[in-house]
Short mmCIF file of C-alpha atoms in Angstrom, two decimals:
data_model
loop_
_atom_site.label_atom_id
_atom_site.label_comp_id
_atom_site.label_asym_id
_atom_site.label_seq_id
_atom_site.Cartn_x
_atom_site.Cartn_y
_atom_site.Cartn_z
CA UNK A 1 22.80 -18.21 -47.93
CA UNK A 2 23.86 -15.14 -49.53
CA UNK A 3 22.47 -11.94 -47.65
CA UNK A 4 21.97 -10.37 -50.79
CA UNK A 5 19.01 -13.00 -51.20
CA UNK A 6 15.65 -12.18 -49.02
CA UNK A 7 13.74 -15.20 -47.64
CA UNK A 8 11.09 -16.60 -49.24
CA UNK A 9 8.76 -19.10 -48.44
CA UNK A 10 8.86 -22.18 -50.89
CA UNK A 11 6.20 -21.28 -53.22
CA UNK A 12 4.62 -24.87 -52.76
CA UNK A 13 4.22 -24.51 -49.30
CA UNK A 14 0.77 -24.90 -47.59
CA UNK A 15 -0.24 -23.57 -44.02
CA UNK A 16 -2.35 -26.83 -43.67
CA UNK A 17 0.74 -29.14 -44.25
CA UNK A 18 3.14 -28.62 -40.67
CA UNK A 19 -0.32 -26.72 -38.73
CA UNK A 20 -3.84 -27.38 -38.15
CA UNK A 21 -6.36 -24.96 -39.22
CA UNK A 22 -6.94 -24.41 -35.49
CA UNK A 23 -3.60 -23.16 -34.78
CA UNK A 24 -3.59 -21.17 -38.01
CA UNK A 25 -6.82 -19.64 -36.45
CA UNK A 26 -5.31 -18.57 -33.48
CA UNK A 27 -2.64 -17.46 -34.57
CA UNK A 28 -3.66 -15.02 -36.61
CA UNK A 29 -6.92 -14.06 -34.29
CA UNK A 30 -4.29 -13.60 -31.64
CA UNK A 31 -2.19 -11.33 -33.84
CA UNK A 32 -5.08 -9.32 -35.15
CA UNK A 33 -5.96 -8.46 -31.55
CA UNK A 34 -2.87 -7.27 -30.01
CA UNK A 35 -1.79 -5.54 -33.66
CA UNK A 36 -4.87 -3.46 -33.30
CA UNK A 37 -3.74 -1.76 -30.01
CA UNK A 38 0.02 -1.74 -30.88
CA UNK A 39 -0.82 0.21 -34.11
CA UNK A 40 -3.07 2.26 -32.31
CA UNK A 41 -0.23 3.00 -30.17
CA UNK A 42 1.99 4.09 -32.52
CA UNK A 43 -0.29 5.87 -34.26
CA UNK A 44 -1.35 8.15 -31.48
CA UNK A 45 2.70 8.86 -30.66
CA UNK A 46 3.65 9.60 -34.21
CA UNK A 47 0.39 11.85 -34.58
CA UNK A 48 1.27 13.74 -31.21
CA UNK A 49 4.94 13.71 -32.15
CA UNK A 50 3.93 15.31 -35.58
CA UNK A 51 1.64 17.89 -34.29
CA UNK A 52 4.22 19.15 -31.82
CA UNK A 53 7.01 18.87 -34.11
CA UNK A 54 5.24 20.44 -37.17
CA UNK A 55 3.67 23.63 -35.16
CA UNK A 56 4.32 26.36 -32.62
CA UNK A 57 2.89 23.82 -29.67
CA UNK A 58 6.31 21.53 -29.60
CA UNK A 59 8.39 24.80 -29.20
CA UNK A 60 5.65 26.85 -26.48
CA UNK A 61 6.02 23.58 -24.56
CA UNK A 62 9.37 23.34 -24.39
CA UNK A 63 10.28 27.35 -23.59
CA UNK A 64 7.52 26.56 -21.24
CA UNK A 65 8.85 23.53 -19.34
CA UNK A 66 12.15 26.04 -19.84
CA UNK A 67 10.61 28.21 -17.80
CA UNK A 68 9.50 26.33 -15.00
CA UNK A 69 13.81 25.18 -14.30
CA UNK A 70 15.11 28.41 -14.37
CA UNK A 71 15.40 29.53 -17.66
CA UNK A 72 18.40 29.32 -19.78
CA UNK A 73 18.81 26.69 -23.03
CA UNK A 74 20.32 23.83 -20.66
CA UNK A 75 16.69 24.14 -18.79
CA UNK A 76 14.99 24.60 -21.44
CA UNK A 77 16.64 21.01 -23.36
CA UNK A 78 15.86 18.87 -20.07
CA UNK A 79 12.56 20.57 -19.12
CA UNK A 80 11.60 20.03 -23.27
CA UNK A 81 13.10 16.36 -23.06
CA UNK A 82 11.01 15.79 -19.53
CA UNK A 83 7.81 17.96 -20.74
CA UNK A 84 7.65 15.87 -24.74
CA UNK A 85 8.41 11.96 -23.18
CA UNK A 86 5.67 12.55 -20.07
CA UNK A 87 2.91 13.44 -22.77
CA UNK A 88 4.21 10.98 -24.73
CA UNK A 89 3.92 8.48 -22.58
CA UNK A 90 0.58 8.84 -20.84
CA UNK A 91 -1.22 9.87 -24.08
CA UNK A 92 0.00 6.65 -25.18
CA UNK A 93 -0.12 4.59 -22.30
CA UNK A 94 -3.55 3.80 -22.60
CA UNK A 95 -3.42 1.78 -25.52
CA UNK A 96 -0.20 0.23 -24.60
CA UNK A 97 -2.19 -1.20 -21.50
CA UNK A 98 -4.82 -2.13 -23.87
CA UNK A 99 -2.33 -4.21 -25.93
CA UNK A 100 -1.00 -5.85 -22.67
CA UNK A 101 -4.38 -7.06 -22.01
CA UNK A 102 -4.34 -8.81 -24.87
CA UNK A 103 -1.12 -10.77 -24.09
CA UNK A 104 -2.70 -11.56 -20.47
CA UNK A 105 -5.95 -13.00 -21.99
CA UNK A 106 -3.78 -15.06 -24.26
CA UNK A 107 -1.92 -16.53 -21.34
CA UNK A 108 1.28 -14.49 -23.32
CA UNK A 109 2.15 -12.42 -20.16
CA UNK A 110 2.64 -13.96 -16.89
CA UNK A 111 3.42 -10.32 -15.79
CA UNK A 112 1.37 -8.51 -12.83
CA UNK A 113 0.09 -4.90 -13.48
CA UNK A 114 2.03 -3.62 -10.48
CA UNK A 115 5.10 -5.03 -12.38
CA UNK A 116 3.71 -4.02 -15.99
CA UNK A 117 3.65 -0.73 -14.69
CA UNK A 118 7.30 -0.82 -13.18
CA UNK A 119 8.65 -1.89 -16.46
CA UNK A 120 6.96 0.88 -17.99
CA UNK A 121 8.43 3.07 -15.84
CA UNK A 122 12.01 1.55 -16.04
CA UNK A 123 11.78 1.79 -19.59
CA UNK A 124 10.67 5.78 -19.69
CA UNK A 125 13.83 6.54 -17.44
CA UNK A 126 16.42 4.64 -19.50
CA UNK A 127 15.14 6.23 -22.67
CA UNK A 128 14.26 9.86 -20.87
CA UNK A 129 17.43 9.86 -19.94
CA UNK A 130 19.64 8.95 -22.58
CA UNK A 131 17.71 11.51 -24.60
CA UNK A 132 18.28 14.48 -21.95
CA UNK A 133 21.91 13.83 -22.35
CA UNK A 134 21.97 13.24 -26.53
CA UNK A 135 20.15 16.57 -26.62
CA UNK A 136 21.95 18.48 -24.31
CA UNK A 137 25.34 17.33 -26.24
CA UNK A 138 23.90 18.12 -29.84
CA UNK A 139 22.25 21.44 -28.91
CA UNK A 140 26.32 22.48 -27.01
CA UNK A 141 27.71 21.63 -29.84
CA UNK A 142 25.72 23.33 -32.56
CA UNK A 143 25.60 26.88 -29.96
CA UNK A 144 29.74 26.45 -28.86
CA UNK A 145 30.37 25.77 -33.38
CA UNK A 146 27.59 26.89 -35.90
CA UNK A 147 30.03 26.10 -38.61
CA UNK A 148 31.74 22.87 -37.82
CA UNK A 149 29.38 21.21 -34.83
CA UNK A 150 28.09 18.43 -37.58
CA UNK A 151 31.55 17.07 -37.68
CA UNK A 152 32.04 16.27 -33.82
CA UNK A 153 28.18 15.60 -33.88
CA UNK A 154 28.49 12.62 -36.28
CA UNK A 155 31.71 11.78 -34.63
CA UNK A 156 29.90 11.43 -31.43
CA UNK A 157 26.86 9.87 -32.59
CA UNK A 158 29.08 7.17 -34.30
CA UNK A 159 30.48 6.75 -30.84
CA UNK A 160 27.04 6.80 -28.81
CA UNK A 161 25.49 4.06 -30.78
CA UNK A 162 29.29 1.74 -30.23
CA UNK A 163 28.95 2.37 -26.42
CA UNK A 164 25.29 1.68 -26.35
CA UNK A 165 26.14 -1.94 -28.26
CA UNK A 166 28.64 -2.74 -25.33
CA UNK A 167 27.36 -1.66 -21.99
CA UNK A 168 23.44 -2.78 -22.59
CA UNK A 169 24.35 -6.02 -21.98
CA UNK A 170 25.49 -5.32 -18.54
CA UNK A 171 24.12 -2.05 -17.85
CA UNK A 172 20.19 -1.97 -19.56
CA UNK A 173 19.24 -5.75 -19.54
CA UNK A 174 19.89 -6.74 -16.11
CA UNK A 175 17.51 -3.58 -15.27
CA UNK A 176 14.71 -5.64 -16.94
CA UNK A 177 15.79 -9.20 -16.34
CA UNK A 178 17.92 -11.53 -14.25
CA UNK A 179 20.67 -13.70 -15.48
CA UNK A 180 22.43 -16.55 -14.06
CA UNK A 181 24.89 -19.08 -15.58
CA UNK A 182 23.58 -21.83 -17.77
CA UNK A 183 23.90 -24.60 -15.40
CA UNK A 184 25.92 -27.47 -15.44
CA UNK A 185 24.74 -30.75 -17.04
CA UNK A 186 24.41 -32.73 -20.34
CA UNK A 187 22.87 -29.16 -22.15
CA UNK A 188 25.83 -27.37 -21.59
CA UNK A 189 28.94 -29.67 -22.56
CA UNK A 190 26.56 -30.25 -25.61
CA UNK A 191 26.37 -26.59 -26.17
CA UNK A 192 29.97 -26.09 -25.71
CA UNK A 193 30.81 -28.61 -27.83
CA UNK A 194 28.58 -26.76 -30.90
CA UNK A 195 30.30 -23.70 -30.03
CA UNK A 196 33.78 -25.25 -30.54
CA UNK A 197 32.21 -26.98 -33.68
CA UNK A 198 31.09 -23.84 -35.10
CA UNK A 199 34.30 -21.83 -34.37
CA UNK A 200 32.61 -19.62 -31.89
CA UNK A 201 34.14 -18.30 -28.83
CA UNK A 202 31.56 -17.96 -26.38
CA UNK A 203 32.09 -15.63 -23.39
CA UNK A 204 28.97 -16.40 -21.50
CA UNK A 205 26.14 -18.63 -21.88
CA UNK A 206 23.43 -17.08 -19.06
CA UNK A 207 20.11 -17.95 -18.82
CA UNK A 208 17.26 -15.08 -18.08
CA UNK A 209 14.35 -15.19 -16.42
CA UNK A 210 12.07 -14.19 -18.94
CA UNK A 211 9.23 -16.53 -17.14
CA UNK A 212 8.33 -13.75 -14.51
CA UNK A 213 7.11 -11.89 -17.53
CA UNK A 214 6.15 -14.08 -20.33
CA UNK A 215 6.02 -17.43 -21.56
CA UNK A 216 7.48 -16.96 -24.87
CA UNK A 217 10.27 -19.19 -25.96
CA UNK A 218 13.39 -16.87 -27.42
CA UNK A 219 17.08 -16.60 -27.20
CA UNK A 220 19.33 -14.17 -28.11
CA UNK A 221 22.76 -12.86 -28.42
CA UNK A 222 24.32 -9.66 -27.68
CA UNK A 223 27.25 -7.37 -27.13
CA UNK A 224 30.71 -6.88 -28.04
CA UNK A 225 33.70 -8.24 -27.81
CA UNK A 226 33.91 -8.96 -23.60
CA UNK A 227 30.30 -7.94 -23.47
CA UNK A 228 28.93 -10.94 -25.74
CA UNK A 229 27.11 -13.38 -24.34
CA UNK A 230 24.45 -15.97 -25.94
CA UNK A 231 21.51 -15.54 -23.75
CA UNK A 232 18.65 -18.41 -23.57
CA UNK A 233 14.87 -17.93 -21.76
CA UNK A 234 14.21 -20.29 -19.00
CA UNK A 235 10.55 -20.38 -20.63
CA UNK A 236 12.59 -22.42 -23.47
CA UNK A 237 15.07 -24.32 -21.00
CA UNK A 238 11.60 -25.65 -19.14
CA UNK A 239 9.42 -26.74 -21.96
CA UNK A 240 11.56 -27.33 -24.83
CA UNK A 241 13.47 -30.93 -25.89
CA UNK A 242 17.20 -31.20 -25.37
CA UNK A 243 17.36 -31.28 -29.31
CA UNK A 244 15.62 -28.02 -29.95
CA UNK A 245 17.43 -25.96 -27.74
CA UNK A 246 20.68 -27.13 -29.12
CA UNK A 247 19.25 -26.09 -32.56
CA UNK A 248 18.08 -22.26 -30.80
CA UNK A 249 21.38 -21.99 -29.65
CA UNK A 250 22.82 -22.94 -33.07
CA UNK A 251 21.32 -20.67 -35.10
CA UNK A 252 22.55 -17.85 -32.29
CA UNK A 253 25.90 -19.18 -32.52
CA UNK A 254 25.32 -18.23 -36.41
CA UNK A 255 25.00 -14.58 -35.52
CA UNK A 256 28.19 -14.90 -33.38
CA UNK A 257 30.07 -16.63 -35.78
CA UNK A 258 28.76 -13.88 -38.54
CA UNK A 259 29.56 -11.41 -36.05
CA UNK A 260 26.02 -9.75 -37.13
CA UNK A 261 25.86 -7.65 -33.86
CA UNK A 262 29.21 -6.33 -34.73
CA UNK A 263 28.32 -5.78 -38.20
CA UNK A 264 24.21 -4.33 -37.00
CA UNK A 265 26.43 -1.77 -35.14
CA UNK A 266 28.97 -0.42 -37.73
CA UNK A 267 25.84 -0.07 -40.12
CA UNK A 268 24.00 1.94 -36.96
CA UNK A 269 27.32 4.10 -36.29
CA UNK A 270 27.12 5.39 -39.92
CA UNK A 271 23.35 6.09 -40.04
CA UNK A 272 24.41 8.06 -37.06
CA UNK A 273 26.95 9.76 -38.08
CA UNK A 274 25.37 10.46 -41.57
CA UNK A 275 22.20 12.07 -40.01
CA UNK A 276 24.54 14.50 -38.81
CA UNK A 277 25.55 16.35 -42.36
CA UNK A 278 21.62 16.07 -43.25
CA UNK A 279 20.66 18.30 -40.28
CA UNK A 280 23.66 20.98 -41.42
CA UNK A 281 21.75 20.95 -44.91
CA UNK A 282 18.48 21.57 -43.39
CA UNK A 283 19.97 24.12 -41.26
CA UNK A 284 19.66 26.59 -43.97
CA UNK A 285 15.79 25.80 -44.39
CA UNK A 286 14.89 29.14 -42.45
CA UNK A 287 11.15 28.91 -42.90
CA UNK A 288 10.68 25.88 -41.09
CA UNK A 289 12.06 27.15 -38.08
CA UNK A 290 10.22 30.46 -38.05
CA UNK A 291 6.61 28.08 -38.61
CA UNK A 292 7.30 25.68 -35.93
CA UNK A 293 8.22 28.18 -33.22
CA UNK A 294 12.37 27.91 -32.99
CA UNK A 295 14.79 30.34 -33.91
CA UNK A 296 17.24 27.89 -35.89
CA UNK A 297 19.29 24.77 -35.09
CA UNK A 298 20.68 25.56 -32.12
CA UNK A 299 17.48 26.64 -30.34
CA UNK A 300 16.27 24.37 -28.02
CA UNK A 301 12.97 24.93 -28.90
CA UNK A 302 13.69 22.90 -32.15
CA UNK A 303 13.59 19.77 -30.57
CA UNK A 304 10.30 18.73 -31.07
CA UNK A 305 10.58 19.43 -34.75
CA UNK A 306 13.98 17.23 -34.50
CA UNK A 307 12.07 14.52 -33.06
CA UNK A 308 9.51 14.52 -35.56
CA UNK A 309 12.05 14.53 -38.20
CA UNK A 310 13.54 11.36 -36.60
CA UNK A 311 10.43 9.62 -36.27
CA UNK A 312 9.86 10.02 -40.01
CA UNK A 313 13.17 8.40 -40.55
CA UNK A 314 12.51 6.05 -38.81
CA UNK A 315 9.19 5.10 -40.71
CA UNK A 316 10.97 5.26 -43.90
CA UNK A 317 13.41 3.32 -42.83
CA UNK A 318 11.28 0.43 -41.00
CA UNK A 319 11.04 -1.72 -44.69
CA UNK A 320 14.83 -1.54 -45.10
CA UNK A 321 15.95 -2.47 -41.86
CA UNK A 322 13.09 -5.25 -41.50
CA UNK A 323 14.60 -6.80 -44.98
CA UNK A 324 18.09 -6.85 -43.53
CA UNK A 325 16.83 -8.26 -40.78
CA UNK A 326 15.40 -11.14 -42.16
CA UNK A 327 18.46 -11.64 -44.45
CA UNK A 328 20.44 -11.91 -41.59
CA UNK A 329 17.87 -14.33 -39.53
CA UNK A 330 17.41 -16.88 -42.71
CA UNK A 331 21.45 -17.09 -42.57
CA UNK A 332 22.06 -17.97 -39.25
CA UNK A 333 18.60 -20.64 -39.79
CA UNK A 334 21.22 -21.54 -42.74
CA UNK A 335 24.32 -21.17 -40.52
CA UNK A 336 22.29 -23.64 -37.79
CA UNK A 337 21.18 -26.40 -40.91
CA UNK A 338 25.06 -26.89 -41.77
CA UNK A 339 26.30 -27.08 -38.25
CA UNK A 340 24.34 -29.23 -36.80
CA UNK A 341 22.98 -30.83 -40.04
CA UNK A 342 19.33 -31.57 -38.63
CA UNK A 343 16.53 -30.86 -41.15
CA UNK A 344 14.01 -32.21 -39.03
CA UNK A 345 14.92 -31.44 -35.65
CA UNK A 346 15.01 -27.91 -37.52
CA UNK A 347 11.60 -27.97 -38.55
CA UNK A 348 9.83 -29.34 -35.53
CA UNK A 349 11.93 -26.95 -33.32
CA UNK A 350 10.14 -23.82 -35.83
CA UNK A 351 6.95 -25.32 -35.59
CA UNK A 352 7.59 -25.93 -31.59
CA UNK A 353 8.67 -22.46 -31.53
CA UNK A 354 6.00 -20.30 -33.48
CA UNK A 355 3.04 -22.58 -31.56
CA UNK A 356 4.29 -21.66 -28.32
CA UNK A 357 4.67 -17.83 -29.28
CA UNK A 358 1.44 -18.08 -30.77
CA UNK A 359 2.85 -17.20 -34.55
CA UNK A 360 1.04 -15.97 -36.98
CA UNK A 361 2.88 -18.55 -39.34
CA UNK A 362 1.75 -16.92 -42.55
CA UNK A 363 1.17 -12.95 -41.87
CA UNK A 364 -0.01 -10.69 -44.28
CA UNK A 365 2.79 -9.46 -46.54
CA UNK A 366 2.11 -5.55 -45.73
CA UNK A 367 3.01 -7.11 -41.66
CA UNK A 368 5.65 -8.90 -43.26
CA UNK A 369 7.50 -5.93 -45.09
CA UNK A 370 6.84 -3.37 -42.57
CA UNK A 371 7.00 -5.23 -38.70
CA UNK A 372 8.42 -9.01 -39.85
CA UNK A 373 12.27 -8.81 -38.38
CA UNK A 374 11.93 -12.52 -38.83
CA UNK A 375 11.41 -15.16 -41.85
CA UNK A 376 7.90 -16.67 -41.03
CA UNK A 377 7.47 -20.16 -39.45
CA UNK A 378 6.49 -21.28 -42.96
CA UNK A 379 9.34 -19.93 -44.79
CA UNK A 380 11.72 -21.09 -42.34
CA UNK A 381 10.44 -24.98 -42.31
CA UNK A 382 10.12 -24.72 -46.15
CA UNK A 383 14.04 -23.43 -46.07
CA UNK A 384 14.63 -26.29 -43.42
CA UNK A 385 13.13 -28.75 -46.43
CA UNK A 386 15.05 -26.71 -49.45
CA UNK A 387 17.99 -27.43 -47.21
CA UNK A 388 17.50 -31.17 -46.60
CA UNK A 389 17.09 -31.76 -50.69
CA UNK A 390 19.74 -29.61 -51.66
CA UNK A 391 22.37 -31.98 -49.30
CA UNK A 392 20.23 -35.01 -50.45
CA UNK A 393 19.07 -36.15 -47.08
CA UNK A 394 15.43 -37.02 -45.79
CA UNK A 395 13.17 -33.78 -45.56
CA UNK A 396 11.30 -33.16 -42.71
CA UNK A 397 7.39 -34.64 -43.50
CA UNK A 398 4.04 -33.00 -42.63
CA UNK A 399 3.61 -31.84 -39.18
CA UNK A 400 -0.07 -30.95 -39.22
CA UNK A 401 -0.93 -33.69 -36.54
CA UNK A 402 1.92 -34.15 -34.68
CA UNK A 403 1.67 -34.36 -31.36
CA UNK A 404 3.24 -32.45 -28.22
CA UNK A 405 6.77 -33.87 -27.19
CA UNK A 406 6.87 -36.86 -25.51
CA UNK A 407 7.68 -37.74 -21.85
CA UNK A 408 11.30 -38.69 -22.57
CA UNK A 409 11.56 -35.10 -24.25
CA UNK A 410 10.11 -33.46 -21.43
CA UNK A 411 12.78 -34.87 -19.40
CA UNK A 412 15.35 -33.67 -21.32
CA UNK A 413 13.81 -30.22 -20.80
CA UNK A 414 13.81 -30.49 -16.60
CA UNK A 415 17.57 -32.19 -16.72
CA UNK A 416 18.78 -28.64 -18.40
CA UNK A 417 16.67 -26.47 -16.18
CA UNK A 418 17.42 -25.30 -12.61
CA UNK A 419 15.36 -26.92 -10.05
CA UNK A 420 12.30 -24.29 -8.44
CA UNK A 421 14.13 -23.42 -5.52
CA UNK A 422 17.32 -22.50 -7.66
CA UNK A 423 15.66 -20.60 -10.12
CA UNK A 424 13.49 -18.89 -6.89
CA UNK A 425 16.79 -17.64 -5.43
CA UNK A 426 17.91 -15.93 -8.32
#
């Protein structure tokens, strides 16, 4: 599929055909509930965000927090950076415990509160931190060269957002997850021998433990060059056929193949590096210093207006980077139809999929253009059938009533998992 095309759902395509009006029901009351609380969440952030950005508070908070370390800009940057993401968080944090209530109730989180809370915290150093040190870089720079800073700024971001793409892998996601080697058996010389069909060398093949948190089915890859690895949820190792998780791994070796994590990054380095020039232009906007509290640029007290700046980037640029994303998605569902040239195992395994996440299978388009990083269930079974008549072979029927895999499935799905006590001692 060309990425210049975005996804569609075949304009003949009914809800009621592949799900029952049940699951269509929950799906969407499901949805509705947690999207009220995440949007509530977001909301309250970008409204605190904006009022400390866009007035005098940001910058009194931030001398303030200054203050308390010592004095000096360097104290002023971390004590700013420590001072904005603590109100951040806890204004937020109710709502975000709201929203995980609703994933409990839905049987979506298998997560305790004790380790809710711990991810919550692991999550607020990792970011914290990388922030302290992006801001205490940016603001040396700007202070040691007024004139030429956005040069080695953008050079630097560029760089930041390349190192971030290789060391999360091995750095960040073992912080929130284990890993362990896909175990030997019938899945993996089948999935090796996809890889080699596909032309994809695959560095590692781990599975997480994504059960101790959730029991959404998923699999990802990520990283670069020695840092790539194809990584697959034990939730969808334990409950999923033999076939489907040879098609989830399919359309991942798509984005490998594509190299679309490779290609995600170059496109993030230059956004980077391009924000860089913007913030030497606005430099010279005087007035908007003086009215939110900061002296210029290279005042640390401008970094709550800089991070209310970013935020509104960000929202502007949520459409855009939500309709690459599902460009890129819809390929590698393309990329997984020609490899392994199963229409039907396609569908079922989207259908399998979105029921077990609890999918809204046909959102809203406002939720589609603005939050939807992936084609819908619906558009990606009717591309499954588009597929099938295109290379003239059967197309997937209705799935409405179909039933839950069968017993001989099932045991397809314990033969590629790690027995209890195995997956217990990692």
């Amino acid at each position: 599929m060309p990425l210049s095309a975005d996804p569609g759902a075949d304009p003949g395509a009914e809800p009621g055909r592949d799900f029952t009006a049940e699951q269509i029901a929950a799906g969407k009351a499901f949805h509705a509930a947690l999207r009220a609380w995440s949007l509530a969440a977001v909301g309250v952030r970008g409204c605190l965000t904006a009022l400390l950005g866009l007035t005098p508070l940001g910058a009194r908070l931030v001398e303030g927090a200054g203050r308390v370390l010592g004095g000096g800009w360097v104290a002023q940057v971390v004590g700013g950076v420590l001072a904005l993401s603590v109100l951040e968080t806890l204004v937020g944090l109710p709502l975000r415990a709201r929203a995980e209530s609703v994933l409990r109730s839905w049987g979506v989180s298998t997560r305790s509160w004790a380790g809710w809370g711990r991810d919550v915290v692991k999550g607020w150093g990792l970011s914290t931190g990388l922030l302290a040190a992006a801001a205490l870089a940016f603001f040396a720079l700007v202070r040691a060269d007024p004139g030429g800073w956005w040069v080695t700024a953008g050079v630097g971001a560029a760089g930041l957002v390349a190192l971030l793409s290789l060391v999360v892998p091995v750095l960040v996601e073992p912080v929130f997850a284990r890993f362990t080697p896909l175990p030997d058996g019938p899945l993996r010389e089948e999935l090796a021998e996809l890889a080699a069909a596909a032309g994809v060398r695959v560095r590692q093949s781990l599975v997480a433990d994504a059960s101790r948190r959730t029991t959404s089915l998923n699999a990802y890859v990520s990283g670069l060059g020695a840092t790539r690895r194809i990584v697959v949820f034990d939730t969808l190792l334990a409950s999923a056929p033999r076939r489907q998780v040879r098609l989830v791994v399919a359309h991942e070796l798509g984005h490998a193949r594509r190299r679309d994590v490779a290609r995600l990054t170059l496109l993030g380095m230059l956004a980077a590096a391009a924000a860089m020039p913007a913030l030497a232009v606005l430099r010279a906007w005087r007035g908007l210093f003086v009215a939110t509290g900061s002296a210029g640029l290279g005042d640390p007290r401008a970094l709550p207006l800089l991070l209310a700046l970013a935020g509104l980037a960000a929202v502007l640029a949520q459409p855009g980077q939500m309709l690459l994303s599902r460009r890129i998605e819809a390929r590698a569902d393309r990329d997984a139809l020609d490899l392994t040239g199963d229409a039907d195992g396609f569908a079922q395994m989207q259908r399998s999929l979105a029921l077990a996440n609890r999918a809204d299978v046909d959102p809203p388009r406002w939720v589609r253009v603005w939050f939807g990083s992936h084609p819908s269930a619906l558009e990606r079974i009717a591309a499954a059938r588009g597929w099938a008549r295109e290379h003239g072979v059967a197309e997937p029927g209705p799935m409405a009533g179909m039933v839950p895999a069968d017993a001989a499935e099932a045991a397809d799905a314990a033969e590629a998992s790690p027995p209890p006590e195995e997956a217990a001692a990692t």
